[in-house]
CSV table of C-alpha atoms (C1' of nucleotides) in Angstrom, one decimal:
chain,number,residue,atom,x,y,z
A,1,MET,CA,0.0,0.0,0.0
A,2,ASP,CA,2.9,2.3,0.6
A,3,SER,CA,3.1,4.2,-2.6
A,4,GLN,CA,6.6,5.6,-2.3
A,5,LYS,CA,10.0,5.1,-1.1
A,6,SER,CA,9.7,7.4,1.9
A,7,SER,CA,12.0,5.3,4.1
A,8,ALA,CA,14.8,4.1,1.9
A,9,GLY,CA,16.0,7.6,1.1
A,10,ALA,CA,18.2,9.0,-1.7
A,11,SER,CA,15.3,10.3,-3.7
A,12,LYS,CA,16.8,13.0,-5.8
A,13,THR,CA,13.7,15.2,-6.3
A,14,ALA,CA,12.2,14.3,-3.0
A,15,LYS,CA,8.7,14.8,-4.3
A,16,ILE,CA,6.3,13.7,-1.7
A,17,THR,CA,3.5,11.5,-2.9
A,18,LYS,CA,0.2,12.3,-1.3
A,19,THR,CA,-1.1,9.2,0.4
A,20,PRO,CA,-4.9,9.1,0.3
A,21,SER,CA,-6.5,9.7,3.6
A,22,ARG,CA,-10.2,9.3,2.7
A,23,GLY,CA,-12.0,6.3,1.4
A,24,ARG,CA,-12.6,7.9,-2.0
A,25,GLY,CA,-8.9,8.5,-2.4
A,26,VAL,CA,-8.0,4.9,-1.5
A,27,GLN,CA,-10.4,3.7,-4.1
A,28,ARG,CA,-9.0,6.0,-6.7
A,29,VAL,CA,-5.5,4.8,-6.0
A,30,SER,CA,-6.6,1.2,-6.3
A,31,ALA,CA,-8.4,1.8,-9.5
A,32,LEU,CA,-5.4,3.6,-10.9
A,33,LEU,CA,-3.1,0.7,-10.0
A,34,ASP,CA,-5.5,-1.7,-11.6
A,35,ALA,CA,-5.7,0.3,-14.8
A,36,ALA,CA,-1.9,0.7,-14.8
A,37,SER,CA,-1.5,-3.0,-14.4
A,38,ALA,CA,-3.6,-3.6,-17.5
A,39,VAL,CA,-2.0,-1.0,-19.6
A,40,PHE,CA,1.6,-1.9,-18.7
A,41,ALA,CA,0.8,-5.5,-19.5
A,42,GLU,CA,-0.6,-4.6,-22.9
A,43,THR,CA,1.9,-2.1,-24.1
A,44,GLY,CA,5.0,-2.4,-21.9
A,45,TYR,CA,6.3,0.3,-19.6
A,46,GLU,CA,7.6,2.9,-22.0
A,47,ALA,CA,4.8,2.9,-24.5
A,48,ALA,CA,2.2,3.1,-21.8
A,49,THR,CA,0.8,6.6,-21.4
A,50,THR,CA,-0.5,8.1,-18.2
A,51,THR,CA,-3.4,9.5,-20.1
A,52,GLU,CA,-4.6,6.1,-21.1
A,53,ILE,CA,-4.2,4.8,-17.6
A,54,ALA,CA,-6.2,7.6,-16.1
A,55,ARG,CA,-8.8,7.1,-18.8
A,56,ARG,CA,-9.2,3.4,-17.9
A,57,ALA,CA,-9.5,4.2,-14.2
A,58,LYS,CA,-12.2,6.7,-15.1
A,59,ALA,CA,-10.1,9.4,-13.5
A,60,SER,CA,-8.6,12.6,-14.9
A,61,ILE,CA,-4.9,13.0,-15.4
A,62,GLY,CA,-4.8,15.5,-12.7
A,63,SER,CA,-6.2,13.0,-10.3
A,64,LEU,CA,-3.5,10.5,-11.3
A,65,TYR,CA,-0.8,13.0,-10.7
A,66,GLN,CA,-2.3,13.9,-7.3
A,67,PHE,CA,-1.3,10.5,-6.0
A,68,PHE,CA,1.6,9.5,-8.2
A,69,PRO,CA,3.9,12.4,-8.9
A,70,THR,CA,5.5,10.5,-11.7
A,71,LYS,CA,4.8,7.7,-14.1
A,72,GLU,CA,7.8,6.0,-12.5
A,73,HIS,CA,6.3,6.3,-9.1
A,74,LEU,CA,3.1,4.7,-10.3
A,75,ALA,CA,5.1,1.8,-11.7
A,76,ALA,CA,7.1,1.5,-8.5
A,77,ALA,CA,3.9,1.4,-6.4
A,78,LEU,CA,2.4,-1.3,-8.7
A,79,HIS,CA,5.5,-3.3,-8.6
A,80,ALA,CA,5.5,-3.2,-4.8
A,81,ARG,CA,1.9,-4.2,-4.7
A,82,HIS,CA,2.6,-7.3,-6.8
A,83,LEU,CA,5.5,-8.2,-4.6
A,84,GLU,CA,3.2,-8.2,-1.6
A,85,SER,CA,0.8,-10.5,-3.4
A,86,LEU,CA,3.7,-12.9,-4.2
A,87,ALA,CA,4.9,-12.8,-0.6
A,88,ALA,CA,1.4,-13.9,0.4
A,89,VAL,CA,1.7,-16.9,-2.0
A,90,PHE,CA,5.0,-17.9,-0.4
A,91,ASP,CA,3.6,-17.6,3.0
A,92,SER,CA,0.6,-19.8,2.3
A,93,LEU,CA,2.8,-22.3,0.6
A,94,ALA,CA,5.2,-22.3,3.6
A,95,ALA,CA,2.3,-22.9,5.9
A,96,GLU,CA,1.2,-25.9,3.8
A,97,ALA,CA,4.6,-27.3,3.9
A,98,GLN,CA,4.7,-26.9,7.6
A,99,GLY,CA,1.3,-28.6,8.0
A,100,ALA,CA,2.4,-31.5,5.8
A,101,ALA,CA,5.6,-31.9,7.8
A,102,ASN,CA,3.6,-32.1,11.1
A,103,GLU,CA,1.3,-34.7,9.7
A,104,GLN,CA,3.7,-37.0,7.8
A,105,GLY,CA,6.9,-36.1,9.5
A,106,ALA,CA,8.5,-34.5,6.5
A,107,ALA,CA,7.5,-32.1,3.7
A,108,SER,CA,7.2,-33.6,0.3
A,109,ASP,CA,9.4,-32.3,-2.5
A,110,GLY,CA,6.1,-31.9,-4.4
A,111,ILE,CA,6.0,-28.5,-2.7
A,112,ILE,CA,8.3,-27.2,-5.4
A,113,ASP,CA,6.0,-28.4,-8.0
A,114,GLU,CA,3.2,-26.7,-6.3
A,115,LEU,CA,5.2,-23.5,-6.1
A,116,PHE,CA,6.0,-23.7,-9.8
A,117,GLN,CA,2.3,-24.1,-10.6
A,118,ARG,CA,1.1,-21.2,-8.4
A,119,LEU,CA,3.7,-18.7,-9.5
A,120,LEU,CA,3.0,-19.6,-13.1
A,121,VAL,CA,-0.7,-19.0,-12.5
A,122,TYR,CA,0.0,-15.7,-10.8
A,123,LEU,CA,2.3,-14.5,-13.6
A,124,GLU,CA,-0.1,-15.4,-16.3
A,125,ALA,CA,-2.9,-13.5,-14.5
A,126,ASN,CA,-0.6,-10.5,-13.8
A,127,PRO,CA,1.7,-10.0,-16.8
A,128,ALA,CA,2.5,-6.5,-15.7
A,129,PHE,CA,4.7,-7.8,-12.9
A,130,LEU,CA,7.2,-9.2,-15.4
A,131,VAL,CA,7.1,-6.0,-17.4
A,132,LEU,CA,7.8,-3.9,-14.4
A,133,GLY,CA,10.5,-6.2,-13.2
A,134,GLU,CA,12.4,-5.8,-16.4
A,135,ARG,CA,11.8,-2.2,-17.3
A,136,ARG,CA,14.9,-0.2,-18.0
A,137,SER,CA,14.1,2.5,-15.5
A,138,LEU,CA,13.8,0.2,-12.5
A,139,ASP,CA,16.2,1.3,-9.8
A,140,PRO,CA,18.9,-1.5,-9.6
A,141,ALA,CA,18.8,-1.5,-5.8
A,142,VAL,CA,15.1,-2.1,-5.8
A,143,LYS,CA,15.4,-4.7,-8.5
A,144,LYS,CA,18.1,-6.5,-6.4
A,145,GLN,CA,16.0,-6.3,-3.3
A,146,ALA,CA,12.9,-7.7,-5.1
A,147,ARG,CA,14.9,-10.6,-6.5
A,148,ALA,CA,16.4,-11.3,-3.1
A,149,ARG,CA,13.0,-11.5,-1.6
A,150,LEU,CA,11.7,-13.9,-4.2
A,151,ARG,CA,14.8,-16.1,-4.0
A,152,GLY,CA,14.5,-16.0,-0.2
A,153,GLY,CA,11.0,-17.4,-0.4
A,154,ILE,CA,12.0,-20.2,-2.7
A,155,ALA,CA,15.1,-21.0,-0.6
A,156,GLY,CA,12.8,-21.2,2.5
A,157,LEU,CA,10.7,-23.9,0.8
A,158,LEU,CA,13.8,-25.7,-0.5
A,159,GLN,CA,15.0,-26.0,3.1
A,160,THR,CA,11.9,-27.9,4.2
A,161,ILE,CA,11.9,-30.7,1.7
A,162,GLU,CA,13.0,-34.2,2.5
A,163,PRO,CA,15.4,-35.7,1.7
A,164,PRO,CA,17.3,-32.5,2.1
A,165,VAL,CA,19.2,-30.5,-0.4
A,166,PRO,CA,22.8,-29.7,0.5
A,167,ARG,CA,23.0,-26.3,2.2
A,168,GLU,CA,25.4,-24.8,-0.3
A,169,ARG,CA,23.2,-25.7,-3.3
A,170,ILE,CA,20.1,-24.0,-1.9
A,171,ALA,CA,21.0,-20.4,-2.9
A,172,PRO,CA,21.9,-21.1,-6.6
A,173,LEU,CA,19.0,-23.5,-6.9
A,174,ALA,CA,16.6,-20.9,-5.7
A,175,ALA,CA,18.0,-18.4,-8.2
A,176,LEU,CA,17.7,-21.0,-10.9
A,177,ILE,CA,14.2,-21.9,-10.1
A,178,LEU,CA,13.1,-18.3,-10.0
A,179,HIS,CA,14.5,-17.8,-13.5
A,180,LEU,CA,12.9,-21.1,-14.7
A,181,ILE,CA,9.5,-19.9,-13.6
A,182,ARG,CA,9.9,-16.6,-15.3
A,183,MET,CA,11.0,-18.5,-18.4
A,184,ALA,CA,8.0,-20.8,-18.3
A,185,ALA,CA,5.7,-17.8,-18.1
A,186,MET,CA,7.4,-16.1,-21.1
A,187,LEU,CA,7.3,-19.4,-22.9
A,188,ARG,CA,3.6,-19.7,-22.4
A,189,ALA,CA,3.0,-16.1,-23.4
A,190,ASP,CA,5.2,-16.1,-26.5
A,191,ASP,CA,5.3,-19.4,-28.2
A,192,ASP,CA,3.3,-21.4,-30.6
A,193,LEU,CA,0.5,-23.5,-29.3
A,194,THR,CA,1.9,-26.7,-30.6
A,195,ILE,CA,5.2,-26.2,-29.0
A,196,ARG,CA,4.7,-24.4,-25.7
A,197,ASP,CA,2.8,-27.0,-23.7
A,198,PRO,CA,5.2,-29.8,-24.5
A,199,ALA,CA,8.1,-27.5,-23.8
A,200,VAL,CA,6.8,-26.5,-20.4
A,201,ALA,CA,6.2,-30.1,-19.6
A,202,GLU,CA,9.8,-30.9,-20.6
A,203,LEU,CA,10.9,-28.0,-18.4
A,204,ARG,CA,9.1,-29.3,-15.3
A,205,GLU,CA,10.3,-32.8,-15.8
A,206,MET,CA,13.8,-31.5,-16.1
A,207,LEU,CA,13.5,-29.6,-12.9
A,208,ARG,CA,12.0,-32.5,-11.0
A,209,ARG,CA,14.8,-34.7,-12.2
A,210,HIS,CA,17.5,-32.3,-11.2
A,211,LEU,CA,16.0,-31.7,-7.8
A,212,ALA,CA,15.7,-35.4,-7.1
A,213,ALA,CA,19.3,-35.9,-8.1
A,214,THR,CA,20.4,-33.1,-5.9
A,215,GLN,CA,18.7,-34.3,-2.8
A,216,VAL,CA,21.0,-36.4,-0.6
A,217,LYS,CA,19.5,-39.8,-0.4
A,218,ALA,CA,21.7,-41.1,2.3
B,1,MET,CA,22.5,-7.6,-45.9
B,2,ASP,CA,19.0,-7.2,-47.2
B,3,SER,CA,17.8,-4.2,-45.3
B,4,GLN,CA,14.1,-4.5,-46.0
B,5,LYS,CA,11.2,-6.8,-46.5
B,6,SER,CA,11.0,-6.2,-50.3
B,7,SER,CA,10.0,-9.8,-51.0
B,8,ALA,CA,7.7,-10.9,-48.2
B,9,GLY,CA,5.1,-8.2,-49.0
B,10,ALA,CA,2.2,-6.8,-47.0
B,11,SER,CA,4.2,-3.7,-46.1
B,12,LYS,CA,1.5,-1.2,-45.4
B,13,THR,CA,3.4,2.0,-46.2
B,14,ALA,CA,5.4,0.4,-48.9
B,15,LYS,CA,8.3,2.7,-48.3
B,16,ILE,CA,11.2,1.6,-50.3
B,17,THR,CA,14.5,1.5,-48.4
B,18,LYS,CA,17.4,2.6,-50.6
B,19,THR,CA,20.0,-0.1,-50.7
B,20,PRO,CA,23.5,1.4,-51.0
B,21,SER,CA,25.1,0.9,-54.4
B,22,ARG,CA,28.4,2.5,-53.8
B,23,GLY,CA,31.1,1.6,-51.3
B,24,ARG,CA,30.6,4.6,-49.2
B,25,GLY,CA,27.0,3.8,-48.7
B,26,VAL,CA,27.7,0.3,-47.7
B,27,GLN,CA,30.1,1.5,-45.1
B,28,ARG,CA,27.6,4.0,-43.8
B,29,VAL,CA,25.0,1.3,-43.5
B,30,SER,CA,27.4,-0.9,-41.6
B,31,ALA,CA,28.5,1.9,-39.3
B,32,LEU,CA,24.8,2.8,-38.6
B,33,LEU,CA,24.0,-0.8,-37.8
B,34,ASP,CA,27.0,-1.0,-35.5
B,35,ALA,CA,26.0,2.2,-33.7
B,36,ALA,CA,22.4,1.0,-33.5
B,37,SER,CA,23.5,-2.3,-32.0
B,38,ALA,CA,25.3,-0.4,-29.3
B,39,VAL,CA,22.6,2.1,-28.5
B,40,PHE,CA,19.8,-0.5,-28.5
B,41,ALA,CA,21.8,-2.7,-26.2
B,42,GLU,CA,22.4,0.2,-23.8
B,43,THR,CA,19.0,1.8,-23.7
B,44,GLY,CA,16.5,-0.7,-25.1
B,45,TYR,CA,14.6,-0.2,-28.3
B,46,GLU,CA,12.1,2.4,-27.3
B,47,ALA,CA,14.4,4.7,-25.4
B,48,ALA,CA,17.0,4.6,-28.2
B,49,THR,CA,16.9,7.7,-30.3
B,50,THR,CA,17.8,7.8,-34.0
B,51,THR,CA,19.7,11.0,-33.3
B,52,GLU,CA,22.0,9.3,-30.9
B,53,ILE,CA,22.5,6.4,-33.3
B,54,ALA,CA,23.4,8.7,-36.2
B,55,ARG,CA,25.8,10.7,-33.9
B,56,ARG,CA,27.7,7.6,-32.9
B,57,ALA,CA,27.9,6.4,-36.5
B,58,LYS,CA,29.3,9.9,-37.3
B,59,ALA,CA,26.5,10.4,-39.7
B,60,SER,CA,23.7,13.0,-39.9
B,61,ILE,CA,20.1,12.0,-39.2
B,62,GLY,CA,19.3,12.7,-42.8
B,63,SER,CA,21.9,10.1,-43.8
B,64,LEU,CA,20.4,7.6,-41.5
B,65,TYR,CA,16.9,8.1,-42.9
B,66,GLN,CA,18.3,7.8,-46.4
B,67,PHE,CA,19.0,4.1,-45.8
B,68,PHE,CA,16.4,3.3,-43.1
B,69,PRO,CA,13.1,5.0,-43.7
B,70,THR,CA,12.1,4.2,-40.1
B,71,LYS,CA,13.6,3.4,-36.7
B,72,GLU,CA,11.7,0.2,-37.0
B,73,HIS,CA,13.3,-0.6,-40.3
B,74,LEU,CA,16.7,0.0,-38.8
B,75,ALA,CA,15.9,-2.4,-36.0
B,76,ALA,CA,14.6,-5.0,-38.4
B,77,ALA,CA,17.7,-4.8,-40.5
B,78,LEU,CA,19.9,-5.2,-37.4
B,79,HIS,CA,17.9,-8.1,-36.2
B,80,ALA,CA,18.2,-9.8,-39.5
B,81,ARG,CA,21.9,-9.3,-39.5
B,82,HIS,CA,22.3,-10.9,-36.1
B,83,LEU,CA,20.2,-13.8,-37.3
B,84,GLU,CA,22.6,-14.3,-40.1
B,85,SER,CA,25.5,-14.4,-37.7
B,86,LEU,CA,23.8,-16.9,-35.6
B,87,ALA,CA,23.0,-19.1,-38.6
B,88,ALA,CA,26.7,-19.1,-39.2
B,89,VAL,CA,27.4,-20.4,-35.7
B,90,PHE,CA,24.9,-23.2,-36.2
B,91,ASP,CA,26.5,-24.1,-39.5
B,92,SER,CA,30.0,-24.3,-38.1
B,93,LEU,CA,28.7,-26.4,-35.2
B,94,ALA,CA,26.9,-28.7,-37.5
B,95,ALA,CA,30.1,-29.1,-39.6
B,96,GLU,CA,32.0,-30.0,-36.4
B,97,ALA,CA,29.4,-32.5,-35.4
B,98,GLN,CA,29.6,-34.1,-38.9
B,99,GLY,CA,33.4,-34.2,-38.7
B,100,ALA,CA,33.3,-35.9,-35.3
B,101,ALA,CA,30.8,-38.4,-36.5
B,102,ASN,CA,33.0,-39.4,-39.4
B,103,GLU,CA,36.0,-39.9,-37.2
B,104,GLN,CA,34.5,-41.6,-34.3
B,105,GLY,CA,31.4,-43.1,-35.8
B,106,ALA,CA,29.0,-41.0,-33.8
B,107,ALA,CA,28.7,-37.4,-32.7
B,108,SER,CA,29.1,-36.7,-29.0
B,109,ASP,CA,26.3,-35.2,-27.0
B,110,GLY,CA,29.0,-32.7,-25.9
B,111,ILE,CA,27.9,-30.8,-29.0
B,112,ILE,CA,25.0,-29.4,-27.1
B,113,ASP,CA,27.3,-28.1,-24.4
B,114,GLU,CA,29.4,-26.5,-27.1
B,115,LEU,CA,26.3,-24.9,-28.6
B,116,PHE,CA,25.3,-23.6,-25.2
B,117,GLN,CA,28.7,-22.1,-24.7
B,118,ARG,CA,29.0,-20.4,-28.1
B,119,LEU,CA,25.5,-19.0,-28.1
B,120,LEU,CA,26.1,-17.6,-24.6
B,121,VAL,CA,29.3,-15.9,-25.8
B,122,TYR,CA,27.5,-14.5,-28.8
B,123,LEU,CA,24.6,-13.1,-26.8
B,124,GLU,CA,26.9,-11.5,-24.2
B,125,ALA,CA,28.9,-9.9,-27.0
B,126,ASN,CA,25.7,-8.7,-28.8
B,127,PRO,CA,23.1,-7.9,-26.2
B,128,ALA,CA,21.1,-5.9,-28.8
B,129,PHE,CA,19.9,-9.2,-30.3
B,130,LEU,CA,17.9,-10.0,-27.2
B,131,VAL,CA,16.6,-6.5,-27.0
B,132,LEU,CA,15.4,-6.6,-30.6
B,133,GLY,CA,13.9,-10.1,-30.3
B,134,GLU,CA,11.8,-8.9,-27.4
B,135,ARG,CA,10.8,-5.5,-28.5
B,136,ARG,CA,7.0,-4.8,-28.5
B,137,SER,CA,7.0,-3.5,-32.1
B,138,LEU,CA,8.5,-6.7,-33.5
B,139,ASP,CA,6.1,-8.1,-36.1
B,140,PRO,CA,4.8,-11.4,-34.7
B,141,ALA,CA,5.3,-13.2,-38.0
B,142,VAL,CA,8.9,-12.2,-38.1
B,143,LYS,CA,9.4,-13.2,-34.5
B,144,LYS,CA,7.8,-16.5,-35.2
B,145,GLN,CA,10.0,-17.1,-38.1
B,146,ALA,CA,13.2,-16.1,-36.2
B,147,ARG,CA,12.3,-18.5,-33.4
B,148,ALA,CA,11.6,-21.3,-35.9
B,149,ARG,CA,15.0,-20.8,-37.5
B,150,LEU,CA,16.8,-20.9,-34.2
B,151,ARG,CA,14.9,-23.9,-33.0
B,152,GLY,CA,15.5,-25.6,-36.3
B,153,GLY,CA,19.3,-25.2,-35.8
B,154,ILE,CA,19.2,-26.7,-32.4
B,155,ALA,CA,16.9,-29.5,-33.5
B,156,GLY,CA,19.4,-30.3,-36.3
B,157,LEU,CA,22.1,-30.7,-33.8
B,158,LEU,CA,20.0,-32.8,-31.5
B,159,GLN,CA,19.4,-35.2,-34.3
B,160,THR,CA,23.0,-36.0,-34.7
B,161,ILE,CA,23.8,-37.0,-31.1
B,162,GLU,CA,24.3,-40.6,-30.0
B,163,PRO,CA,22.6,-42.3,-28.3
B,164,PRO,CA,19.7,-40.7,-30.0
B,165,VAL,CA,16.9,-38.6,-28.6
B,166,PRO,CA,13.4,-39.9,-29.4
B,167,ARG,CA,12.0,-38.1,-32.5
B,168,GLU,CA,9.0,-36.6,-30.8
B,169,ARG,CA,11.0,-35.1,-28.0
B,170,ILE,CA,13.3,-33.2,-30.3
B,171,ALA,CA,11.1,-30.3,-31.1
B,172,PRO,CA,10.1,-29.5,-27.5
B,173,LEU,CA,13.6,-30.0,-26.4
B,174,ALA,CA,14.9,-27.6,-29.0
B,175,ALA,CA,12.4,-25.0,-27.8
B,176,LEU,CA,13.4,-25.6,-24.2
B,177,ILE,CA,17.1,-25.3,-24.9
B,178,LEU,CA,16.7,-22.1,-26.8
B,179,HIS,CA,14.9,-20.6,-23.9
B,180,LEU,CA,17.4,-21.9,-21.5
B,181,ILE,CA,20.2,-20.2,-23.4
B,182,ARG,CA,18.4,-16.9,-23.4
B,183,MET,CA,17.8,-17.3,-19.7
B,184,ALA,CA,21.4,-18.0,-19.0
B,185,ALA,CA,22.3,-14.8,-20.9
B,186,MET,CA,19.8,-12.8,-18.9
B,187,LEU,CA,21.0,-14.4,-15.7
B,188,ARG,CA,24.6,-13.4,-16.4
B,189,ALA,CA,23.6,-9.9,-17.3
B,190,ASP,CA,21.3,-9.3,-14.4
B,191,ASP,CA,22.3,-11.1,-11.4
B,192,ASP,CA,24.6,-10.7,-8.5
B,193,LEU,CA,28.1,-11.8,-9.0
B,194,THR,CA,28.0,-14.3,-6.1
B,195,ILE,CA,24.9,-16.0,-7.4
B,196,ARG,CA,25.1,-15.9,-11.2
B,197,ASP,CA,28.0,-18.2,-11.8
B,198,PRO,CA,26.9,-21.0,-9.5
B,199,ALA,CA,23.4,-20.6,-10.9
B,200,VAL,CA,24.6,-20.9,-14.5
B,201,ALA,CA,26.6,-24.0,-13.5
B,202,GLU,CA,23.5,-25.4,-11.9
B,203,LEU,CA,21.6,-24.8,-15.1
B,204,ARG,CA,24.1,-26.5,-17.3
B,205,GLU,CA,24.3,-29.5,-15.1
B,206,MET,CA,20.5,-29.7,-15.0
B,207,LEU,CA,20.4,-29.7,-18.8
B,208,ARG,CA,23.1,-32.3,-19.2
B,209,ARG,CA,21.4,-34.5,-16.8
B,210,HIS,CA,18.0,-34.1,-18.5
B,211,LEU,CA,19.5,-34.8,-21.9
B,212,ALA,CA,21.3,-37.9,-20.7
B,213,ALA,CA,18.1,-39.2,-19.2
B,214,THR,CA,16.2,-38.5,-22.4
B,215,GLN,CA,18.6,-40.3,-24.8
B,216,VAL,CA,17.5,-43.9,-25.4
B,217,LYS,CA,20.3,-46.0,-24.0
B,218,ALA,CA,19.0,-49.3,-25.5
C,1,DC,C1',-24.7,25.4,8.0
C,2,DG,C1',-20.1,27.0,7.3
C,3,DT,C1',-15.4,26.1,7.3
C,4,DT,C1',-11.7,23.6,5.6
C,5,DA,C1',-9.0,19.9,3.9
C,6,DA,C1',-9.1,16.4,0.6
C,7,DT,C1',-10.1,15.2,-3.9
C,8,DA,C1',-11.2,16.2,-9.0
C,9,DT,C1',-10.6,18.4,-13.5
C,10,DG,C1',-8.6,19.3,-18.1
C,11,DA,C1',-6.4,23.0,-20.8
C,12,DG,C1',-2.0,23.8,-22.0
C,13,DA,C1',3.1,24.6,-21.0
C,14,DC,C1',7.1,22.3,-22.0
C,15,DA,C1',10.1,18.9,-23.9
C,16,DA,C1',11.4,15.1,-26.6
C,17,DT,C1',11.5,12.6,-30.7
C,18,DC,C1',10.6,10.9,-35.4
C,19,DC,C1',11.0,12.1,-39.8
C,20,DT,C1',11.0,15.5,-44.1
C,21,DC,C1',12.9,18.4,-47.3
C,22,DA,C1',15.4,21.6,-49.9
C,23,DC,C1',19.8,22.0,-50.9
C,24,DA,C1',25.1,20.8,-50.9
C,25,DT,C1',28.7,17.6,-51.9
C,26,DT,C1',31.0,13.6,-53.8
C,27,DT,C1',32.0,10.3,-57.2
C,28,DG,C1',31.5,7.3,-61.2
C,29,DT,C1',31.2,7.6,-66.3
C,30,DG,C1',31.4,9.1,-71.1
D,1,DC,C1',35.6,18.2,-68.0
D,2,DA,C1',30.5,17.8,-67.8
D,3,DC,C1',26.8,15.5,-66.2
D,4,DA,C1',24.0,12.6,-63.4
D,5,DA,C1',23.3,9.6,-59.8
D,6,DA,C1',24.4,8.7,-55.2
D,7,DT,C1',25.2,10.3,-50.9
D,8,DG,C1',25.4,13.9,-47.1
D,9,DT,C1',23.4,17.7,-44.1
D,10,DG,C1',20.8,19.8,-40.4
D,11,DA,C1',17.0,23.1,-39.5
D,12,DG,C1',12.5,22.6,-38.4
D,13,DG,C1',7.5,20.6,-39.0
D,14,DA,C1',4.5,17.7,-36.8
D,15,DT,C1',3.2,14.8,-33.3
D,16,DT,C1',3.1,12.9,-28.9
D,17,DG,C1',3.5,12.5,-24.0
D,18,DT,C1',4.6,14.0,-19.1
D,19,DC,C1',3.4,16.9,-15.8
D,20,DT,C1',1.5,21.7,-13.8
D,21,DC,C1',-1.8,24.7,-12.2
D,22,DA,C1',-5.7,27.5,-11.4
D,23,DT,C1',-9.9,26.4,-10.2
D,24,DA,C1',-14.1,23.5,-9.0
D,25,DT,C1',-16.4,20.0,-6.3
D,26,DT,C1',-17.0,16.9,-2.3
D,27,DA,C1',-17.4,15.6,2.3
D,28,DA,C1',-16.0,15.4,7.3
D,29,DC,C1',-16.8,17.9,11.5
D,30,DG,C1',-18.2,21.1,15.0
DNA sequence: CGTTAATATGAGACAATCCTCACATTTGTG
DNA sequence: CACAAATGTGAGGATTGTCTCATATTAACG
């Protein structure tokens, strides 16, 4: 919900975004973010126009700039919002893994399959997230932080599976899996119907095999 | 070298690009393409300006527009040029595989490793290719054709390895490998130093394992 | 009901960029 | 050398897009 980087300083033109304090404002912001998500997904970051976003949110441009002093701020807020949603996915998945562990004594490695599935669904439903995560204007520090957060979530899940994965492989594996999921999403969005489903199947099988081989069976 | 789509019709504003007929023009075109490659790689397609490209090529904007009637035409020509180079890589690799087959009786599956390596090197040396292949304005038909060409190259190599890969797995595998290589390139460009090399290693090991398991040992 | 802070509006200032055009220069050719 | 075709030039037309601002509307609260 926090629309701007008020805490992590170094904002050159310390332009203060007005956070809505009344119900109407909150709704507007939400509608603007929704519209932005759609437009960014359709046209990409650069080609997206603030005018079009405002139009779709049934707001005037002035209204948009009341809450988001810059197109870039709008993108940042939307990106942050998506990250929150993804964090929720990780949390629920971790809870499931925990539950399974308590019942059976150990979490299944199927949790990774489940993760793969859910993230894929999320990314297909919210293509703007990938667009925003790859846009040129994204502050490298923010990008790094976002990646670290996602990798951390995956690493957390990797730690729970049984038989275990060697400690030192967890970090690179998490990075790999994150990229694989993004790749699967791109693959589904881009490619030919006849090729994309078999290719995604091949990808998942490859990952399962690799994971199984990496777990220490001893 | 063919700068425009003179053959495969359906060009709406059938604007005819002037192909250089004198040596000076050929050099200009080459310099412009080089400059474009650099600028596109640095800033992405949309943020790249024709003015900057002309400046780097030490040409005037007028000169640029003499040979490329549109920024988009320039991008298309550059994309085509990169595709040619990549085709050359595939050819040389196929020749090697053929040579190895004649000497030892069967091509090694190490040829895929070699492919991976060479494409990775090419993509790192020519980041503009990825930029152009993913730009929003890229004609879907052209994109499809480019992908098919690359997949075809990989499929050709897959067919030569011994023990063989089942026929019906070749196409999806080729698609998968193509995406994996792109992913590896992005991974190297994007990620943290401490994570990227282990992650790429993990990726290559995963692919090797998957390939080995897919080959019919019988 | 009256005051005031929040929210809404859209014309247009300002800047950036693609591309054109009228004209200049170079170079191959008879 | 004379001529024509190819190539070179850069000011500026035309368009587009971000963001500002003066002003209008809404709604919470005593």
